[in-house]
């Protein structure tokens, strides 16, 4: 796969293109980066690896100026000289080019206008010369070895082509180092190969690149060196000569703080399933995931089923489909009876509840106080003739707050001022009020403190003991493995492995994901070759 | 990666509690606007005692009863997260349609009045369907409907007022019981009380706040937000029709100018009263006090003898100030969790 000798200046003589020293960055007292030394040498493709939460995105945001200098300690060196990035444009001026994961294009403008968006005058004053812009864009695409007509409207391009336009845009600033943030997150195998040929071409021209990913096969295919982050520290820096899957997996998973999970005994295997999903398929969304194809599984009453997978694997989409939030094909049965779930109210009627991942975006109602946030959607038993019975509502709210230990001044308090942990428990109170039989939990402990985290684990196990069927998704593999009676490993929208409590480990999950991804890449390449 | 921002455990410092109580007090939109109203009334009264003359009070309340009927609907719609710029045209169109029904088509008066309400509700239905199903912003759809309605008024009437109307209508318009305010005021008060009850005390009302506050969350808890929004559009349409027909009765004529320019007064009024343009916040009392406040300013400036041009300027300034306050309040509430980082240290793209 790896072609040509990289044009590599001797690292001993040439300083790193970009380097960080002892970067420490905290959010509200929690350290996201704990002293990161990271160096990228001229002419290399440097992989930045790590599990979710390892600190990748924080480091990237420091390198491209989103987190301003001063909001962290440590220093950045560009070509060996200290540099401070006060803004993203500052970082760009220092030669850091950034291609974000999600596509940000101006659809109604031409390719050339998109490439030069922000400097359409090409530094020659306020009047835009369309012809010169197109010529320069064409030259850029030639460098990339691409045949995209700069006059085309971006609206008519495919998603993969738009991504290439964004790479061209980043290159138009003539960066010293190009950061690609999860560039393959939503590309098909053939598209990945096309992107790689572009990257190889850039490398042959002596460009330096940082390739942020969590797909090991791609690192093995194209990168020269890799830095693995774990828990905000550099866990390993690996040269191509020492590239080895095991090595990476060991560095990425490593030993973490051991958390204690409450004991839970899975229901006997012969218990008939409460929820059965058959052949679920969901269309992908560009820049986010590749969709889900043909996923089937059962959950028994009293069972905690974990969906282990990385970002973009499709695990959240599976939950959303079960709750009728996104369209899907396939069938869902509850107690063996098929149910049609086209919208959330159908799922609720069938006894399914969902705890969403993002409290701010699709969890809390900031315009309503604590009490109304808990009872919303559950008002039927608290009302008569369509009128909310204040006394009944208040006692239900207080009972729910007490049961889940939600700490708020009163049911009338604003939800915005609750801590993350209390907000999360409030949302648990909301979803539990309808007494669901199937509970879907998307990142149930995201952004909560250690104490609340444990309360939530306890709650999950208690619910299972009461016969609720639970499906849990969490970014931290260790959490899914620790909580679940049974784990399904999801990669690129497919279930690639399954194991029982006690049989799994983080590196086992990472290994099955990597193996599956490598297989799928091979298949896609074979299919691509078969077509041409 | 846990954050430990345990700010709500146990007892608060007293400074914080006072601050909280203050912000909560200001956050109640109608308190601020009610104070402002009292100050303004006192001011105009001191400058010109005739401001509180029986005649002037009656004149103010009369206008408020017409515009207020629409403001009830507009408040409900805003709580649901949408708004309607076509209400003035809808009021006028419904009035001339019902006038035509009872004159040119010689329908019985009750039937003609129902016809007028149906015109209003029907236009609301169209507005709602287009906004909800075709996802065309309410601003565009209802602005378009404003023009369409104004055009239809001319089409229906050929530009001539419709009169004479049946004597029953004239009688409704001339009724002067209740401090000379008559039927429109009675309807306004009853409708306002009912709407206030619905918003504050019923499941329907609670679900409306959820719909306007965050439609995504509302859908997730099983609320059919589309139906709520369409229903709110129909309500505002029907109420605009009622208001238009009351003005028609008052004038004893289906005049083509009925409702012209009301849309801005209505929206400005309820927004001044703390009903959020962003949906999900505001009360019926607040919205209606806001409408009254704007009317007091307009009338007060006339009474104290300020040039008419300045009245409009005053209304404009007040509205911008009020919306500015609304935005500040929102920012405070949504950013209330600002002690937590804007982006958590973990990657946050949904998987």
CSV table of N, CA and C in Angstrom, one decimal, chain A residues 357-445:
chain,number,residue,atom,x,y,z
A,357,UNK,N,-28.5,11.8,23.8
A,357,UNK,CA,-27.1,12.0,24.2
A,357,UNK,C,-26.8,13.5,24.6
A,358,UNK,N,-27.4,14.4,23.8
A,358,UNK,CA,-27.1,15.8,24.0
A,358,UNK,C,-28.1,16.5,24.8
A,359,UNK,N,-27.9,16.8,26.0
A,359,UNK,CA,-28.9,17.4,26.9
A,359,UNK,C,-29.3,18.7,26.4
A,360,UNK,N,-28.4,19.5,25.9
A,360,UNK,CA,-28.7,20.9,25.5
A,360,UNK,C,-29.6,20.8,24.2
A,361,UNK,N,-29.2,20.0,23.3
A,361,UNK,CA,-29.8,20.0,22.0
A,361,UNK,C,-31.2,19.3,22.0
A,362,UNK,N,-31.2,18.1,22.5
A,362,UNK,CA,-32.5,17.4,22.4
A,362,UNK,C,-32.9,16.8,23.7
A,363,UNK,N,-32.5,17.4,24.8
A,363,UNK,CA,-33.0,16.9,26.1
A,363,UNK,C,-33.8,17.9,26.9
A,364,UNK,N,-33.2,18.9,27.3
A,364,UNK,CA,-33.8,19.8,28.3
A,364,UNK,C,-34.7,20.9,27.5
A,365,UNK,N,-35.7,21.3,28.2
A,365,UNK,CA,-36.5,22.4,27.7
A,365,UNK,C,-36.1,23.6,28.6
A,366,UNK,N,-35.3,24.5,28.1
A,366,UNK,CA,-34.8,25.6,28.9
A,366,UNK,C,-35.9,26.6,29.2
A,367,UNK,N,-37.0,26.6,28.5
A,367,UNK,CA,-38.0,27.6,28.8
A,367,UNK,C,-39.0,27.1,29.9
A,368,UNK,N,-38.8,25.9,30.3
A,368,UNK,CA,-39.7,25.4,31.4
A,368,UNK,C,-38.9,25.0,32.6
A,369,UNK,N,-39.5,25.1,33.8
A,369,UNK,CA,-38.8,24.8,35.0
A,369,UNK,C,-38.6,23.3,35.2
A,370,UNK,N,-37.9,22.9,36.3
A,370,UNK,CA,-37.5,21.6,36.6
A,370,UNK,C,-38.7,20.6,36.5
A,371,UNK,N,-39.8,21.0,37.2
A,371,UNK,CA,-40.9,20.1,37.3
A,371,UNK,C,-41.6,19.8,36.0
A,372,UNK,N,-41.8,20.9,35.2
A,372,UNK,CA,-42.4,20.7,33.9
A,372,UNK,C,-41.5,19.9,32.9
A,373,UNK,N,-40.2,20.1,33.1
A,373,UNK,CA,-39.3,19.3,32.3
A,373,UNK,C,-39.4,17.8,32.6
A,374,UNK,N,-39.7,17.5,33.8
A,374,UNK,CA,-39.9,16.0,34.2
A,374,UNK,C,-41.2,15.5,33.6
A,375,UNK,N,-42.3,16.3,33.8
A,375,UNK,CA,-43.6,15.8,33.5
A,375,UNK,C,-44.0,15.9,32.0
A,376,UNK,N,-43.2,16.7,31.2
A,376,UNK,CA,-43.6,16.9,29.8
A,376,UNK,C,-43.7,15.5,29.1
A,377,UNK,N,-44.8,15.3,28.4
A,377,UNK,CA,-45.0,14.1,27.7
A,377,UNK,C,-45.6,13.0,28.6
A,378,UNK,N,-45.7,13.3,29.9
A,378,UNK,CA,-46.2,12.3,30.9
A,378,UNK,C,-47.4,12.9,31.6
A,379,UNK,N,-48.1,13.9,31.0
A,379,UNK,CA,-49.1,14.6,31.8
A,379,UNK,C,-50.4,13.9,31.9
A,380,UNK,N,-50.6,12.9,31.0
A,380,UNK,CA,-52.0,12.3,31.0
A,380,UNK,C,-52.4,11.8,32.4
A,381,UNK,N,-51.6,11.1,33.2
A,381,UNK,CA,-52.1,10.6,34.5
A,381,UNK,C,-52.1,11.7,35.5
A,382,UNK,N,-51.5,12.9,35.2
A,382,UNK,CA,-51.5,14.0,36.2
A,382,UNK,C,-52.5,15.0,35.9
A,383,UNK,N,-53.5,14.7,35.0
A,383,UNK,CA,-54.4,15.7,34.6
A,383,UNK,C,-55.8,15.0,34.5
A,384,UNK,N,-56.8,15.9,34.6
A,384,UNK,CA,-58.2,15.4,34.3
A,384,UNK,C,-58.9,16.4,33.5
A,385,UNK,N,-59.6,15.9,32.5
A,385,UNK,CA,-60.3,16.7,31.5
A,385,UNK,C,-59.3,17.7,30.9
A,386,UNK,N,-58.1,17.3,30.6
A,386,UNK,CA,-57.2,18.1,29.9
A,386,UNK,C,-56.5,19.2,30.8
A,387,UNK,N,-56.9,19.3,32.1
A,387,UNK,CA,-56.3,20.3,33.0
A,387,UNK,C,-55.3,19.6,33.8
A,388,UNK,N,-54.1,20.3,33.9
A,388,UNK,CA,-53.1,19.7,34.8
A,388,UNK,C,-53.5,19.9,36.2
A,389,UNK,N,-53.4,18.9,37.0
A,389,UNK,CA,-53.7,19.0,38.5
A,389,UNK,C,-52.5,19.3,39.2
A,390,UNK,N,-52.4,20.6,39.6
A,390,UNK,CA,-51.1,21.1,40.2
A,390,UNK,C,-50.6,20.2,41.4
A,391,UNK,N,-51.5,19.8,42.3
A,391,UNK,CA,-51.1,19.0,43.4
A,391,UNK,C,-50.6,17.7,43.0
A,392,UNK,N,-51.3,17.1,42.1
A,392,UNK,CA,-50.8,15.7,41.6
A,392,UNK,C,-49.5,15.9,40.9
A,393,UNK,N,-49.4,16.9,40.1
A,393,UNK,CA,-48.1,17.1,39.3
A,393,UNK,C,-47.0,17.3,40.3
A,394,UNK,N,-47.2,18.2,41.3
A,394,UNK,CA,-46.1,18.5,42.2
A,394,UNK,C,-45.7,17.3,43.0
A,395,UNK,N,-46.7,16.5,43.5
A,395,UNK,CA,-46.2,15.3,44.2
A,395,UNK,C,-45.5,14.3,43.4
A,396,UNK,N,-45.9,14.2,42.1
A,396,UNK,CA,-45.2,13.3,41.2
A,396,UNK,C,-43.8,13.7,41.0
A,397,UNK,N,-43.7,15.1,40.8
A,397,UNK,CA,-42.3,15.6,40.5
A,397,UNK,C,-41.4,15.4,41.7
A,398,UNK,N,-42.0,15.7,42.9
A,398,UNK,CA,-41.2,15.6,44.1
A,398,UNK,C,-40.8,14.1,44.3
A,399,UNK,N,-41.7,13.2,44.1
A,399,UNK,CA,-41.4,11.8,44.2
A,399,UNK,C,-40.3,11.4,43.2
A,400,UNK,N,-40.4,11.9,42.0
A,400,UNK,CA,-39.4,11.5,41.0
A,400,UNK,C,-38.0,12.1,41.4
A,401,UNK,N,-38.0,13.4,41.9
A,401,UNK,CA,-36.8,14.0,42.2
A,401,UNK,C,-36.1,13.3,43.4
A,402,UNK,N,-37.0,12.8,44.3
A,402,UNK,CA,-36.4,12.1,45.5
A,402,UNK,C,-35.9,10.7,45.0
A,403,UNK,N,-36.7,10.0,44.2
A,403,UNK,CA,-36.2,8.7,43.8
A,403,UNK,C,-34.9,8.7,43.1
A,404,UNK,N,-34.7,9.8,42.3
A,404,UNK,CA,-33.5,9.8,41.5
A,404,UNK,C,-32.4,10.8,42.1
A,405,UNK,N,-32.8,11.3,43.2
A,405,UNK,CA,-31.8,12.2,43.9
A,405,UNK,C,-31.4,13.4,43.0
A,406,UNK,N,-32.5,14.0,42.4
A,406,UNK,CA,-32.2,15.2,41.6
A,406,UNK,C,-32.2,16.4,42.6
A,407,UNK,N,-31.0,17.1,42.6
A,407,UNK,CA,-30.9,18.2,43.5
A,407,UNK,C,-31.2,19.5,42.9
A,408,UNK,N,-32.4,20.1,43.2
A,408,UNK,CA,-32.8,21.4,42.7
A,408,UNK,C,-33.5,22.1,43.8
A,409,UNK,N,-33.5,23.4,43.8
A,409,UNK,CA,-34.1,24.1,44.9
A,409,UNK,C,-35.6,23.8,45.0
A,410,UNK,N,-36.2,23.7,43.9
A,410,UNK,CA,-37.7,23.4,43.9
A,410,UNK,C,-38.1,23.0,42.5
A,411,UNK,N,-39.3,22.5,42.4
A,411,UNK,CA,-39.7,22.1,41.0
A,411,UNK,C,-39.8,23.3,40.1
A,412,UNK,N,-39.8,24.5,40.7
A,412,UNK,CA,-39.9,25.7,39.9
A,412,UNK,C,-38.6,26.3,39.5
A,413,UNK,N,-37.5,25.7,39.9
A,413,UNK,CA,-36.2,26.2,39.6
A,413,UNK,C,-35.9,26.0,38.1
A,414,UNK,N,-35.0,26.9,37.6
A,414,UNK,CA,-34.6,26.8,36.2
A,414,UNK,C,-33.7,25.6,36.0
A,415,UNK,N,-33.8,24.9,34.8
A,415,UNK,CA,-33.0,23.8,34.6
A,415,UNK,C,-31.6,24.2,34.2
A,416,UNK,N,-31.4,25.4,33.7
A,416,UNK,CA,-30.1,25.9,33.2
A,416,UNK,C,-29.1,25.9,34.3
A,417,UNK,N,-29.5,26.1,35.5
A,417,UNK,CA,-28.5,26.3,36.6
A,417,UNK,C,-28.2,25.0,37.3
A,418,UNK,N,-28.8,23.9,36.8
A,418,UNK,CA,-28.4,22.6,37.5
A,418,UNK,C,-27.1,22.1,37.0
A,419,UNK,N,-26.4,21.3,37.8
A,419,UNK,CA,-25.1,20.7,37.3
A,419,UNK,C,-25.5,19.7,36.2
A,420,UNK,N,-24.4,19.3,35.5
A,420,UNK,CA,-24.6,18.3,34.4
A,420,UNK,C,-25.2,17.0,35.0
A,421,UNK,N,-24.8,16.6,36.1
A,421,UNK,CA,-25.3,15.4,36.7
A,421,UNK,C,-26.7,15.5,37.1
A,422,UNK,N,-27.1,16.6,37.7
A,422,UNK,CA,-28.5,16.8,38.0
A,422,UNK,C,-29.4,16.9,36.8
A,423,UNK,N,-28.9,17.5,35.8
A,423,UNK,CA,-29.7,17.6,34.5
A,423,UNK,C,-29.9,16.2,34.0
A,424,UNK,N,-28.9,15.4,34.0
A,424,UNK,CA,-29.0,14.1,33.5
A,424,UNK,C,-30.0,13.2,34.3
A,425,UNK,N,-30.0,13.4,35.6
A,425,UNK,CA,-30.9,12.6,36.5
A,425,UNK,C,-32.3,13.1,36.2
A,426,UNK,N,-32.5,14.4,36.0
A,426,UNK,CA,-33.8,15.0,35.6
A,426,UNK,C,-34.3,14.3,34.4
A,427,UNK,N,-33.4,14.1,33.4
A,427,UNK,CA,-33.9,13.5,32.1
A,427,UNK,C,-34.2,12.0,32.4
A,428,UNK,N,-33.5,11.4,33.2
A,428,UNK,CA,-33.8,10.0,33.6
A,428,UNK,C,-35.2,10.0,34.2
A,429,UNK,N,-35.5,11.0,35.1
A,429,UNK,CA,-36.8,11.0,35.7
A,429,UNK,C,-37.9,11.2,34.7
A,430,UNK,N,-37.6,12.0,33.6
A,430,UNK,CA,-38.6,12.2,32.6
A,430,UNK,C,-38.9,10.8,31.9
A,431,UNK,N,-37.8,10.2,31.4
A,431,UNK,CA,-38.1,9.0,30.6
A,431,UNK,C,-38.6,7.8,31.5
A,432,UNK,N,-38.3,7.8,32.8
A,432,UNK,CA,-38.8,6.7,33.6
A,432,UNK,C,-40.3,7.0,34.0
A,433,UNK,N,-40.8,8.2,33.9
A,433,UNK,CA,-42.1,8.5,34.4
A,433,UNK,C,-43.1,7.7,33.6
A,434,UNK,N,-42.9,7.4,32.4
A,434,UNK,CA,-43.8,6.6,31.6
A,434,UNK,C,-43.7,5.1,31.8
A,435,UNK,N,-42.8,4.7,32.8
A,435,UNK,CA,-42.6,3.3,33.1
A,435,UNK,C,-42.4,2.5,31.8
A,436,UNK,N,-41.3,2.8,31.1
A,436,UNK,CA,-41.0,2.1,29.9
A,436,UNK,C,-40.6,0.6,30.2
A,437,UNK,N,-40.8,-0.2,29.2
A,437,UNK,CA,-40.4,-1.6,29.3
A,437,UNK,C,-39.1,-1.8,28.6
A,438,UNK,N,-38.8,-0.9,27.6
A,438,UNK,CA,-37.5,-1.0,26.9
A,438,UNK,C,-36.9,0.4,27.0
A,439,UNK,N,-35.7,0.5,27.5
A,439,UNK,CA,-35.1,1.8,27.7
A,439,UNK,C,-33.8,1.9,26.9
A,440,UNK,N,-33.8,2.9,26.0
A,440,UNK,CA,-32.6,3.0,25.2
A,440,UNK,C,-31.8,4.2,25.8
A,441,UNK,N,-30.5,4.0,26.1
A,441,UNK,CA,-29.7,5.0,26.7
A,441,UNK,C,-28.5,5.3,25.8
A,442,UNK,N,-28.5,6.6,25.4
A,442,UNK,CA,-27.4,7.1,24.6
A,442,UNK,C,-26.4,7.9,25.5
A,443,UNK,N,-25.3,7.4,25.7
A,443,UNK,CA,-24.3,8.1,26.6
A,443,UNK,C,-24.9,8.5,27.9
A,444,UNK,N,-25.4,7.6,28.7
A,444,UNK,CA,-26.1,8.0,29.9
A,444,UNK,C,-25.2,8.7,30.9
A,445,UNK,N,-23.9,8.6,30.8
A,445,UNK,CA,-23.1,9.3,31.8
A,445,UNK,C,-22.2,10.4,31.2
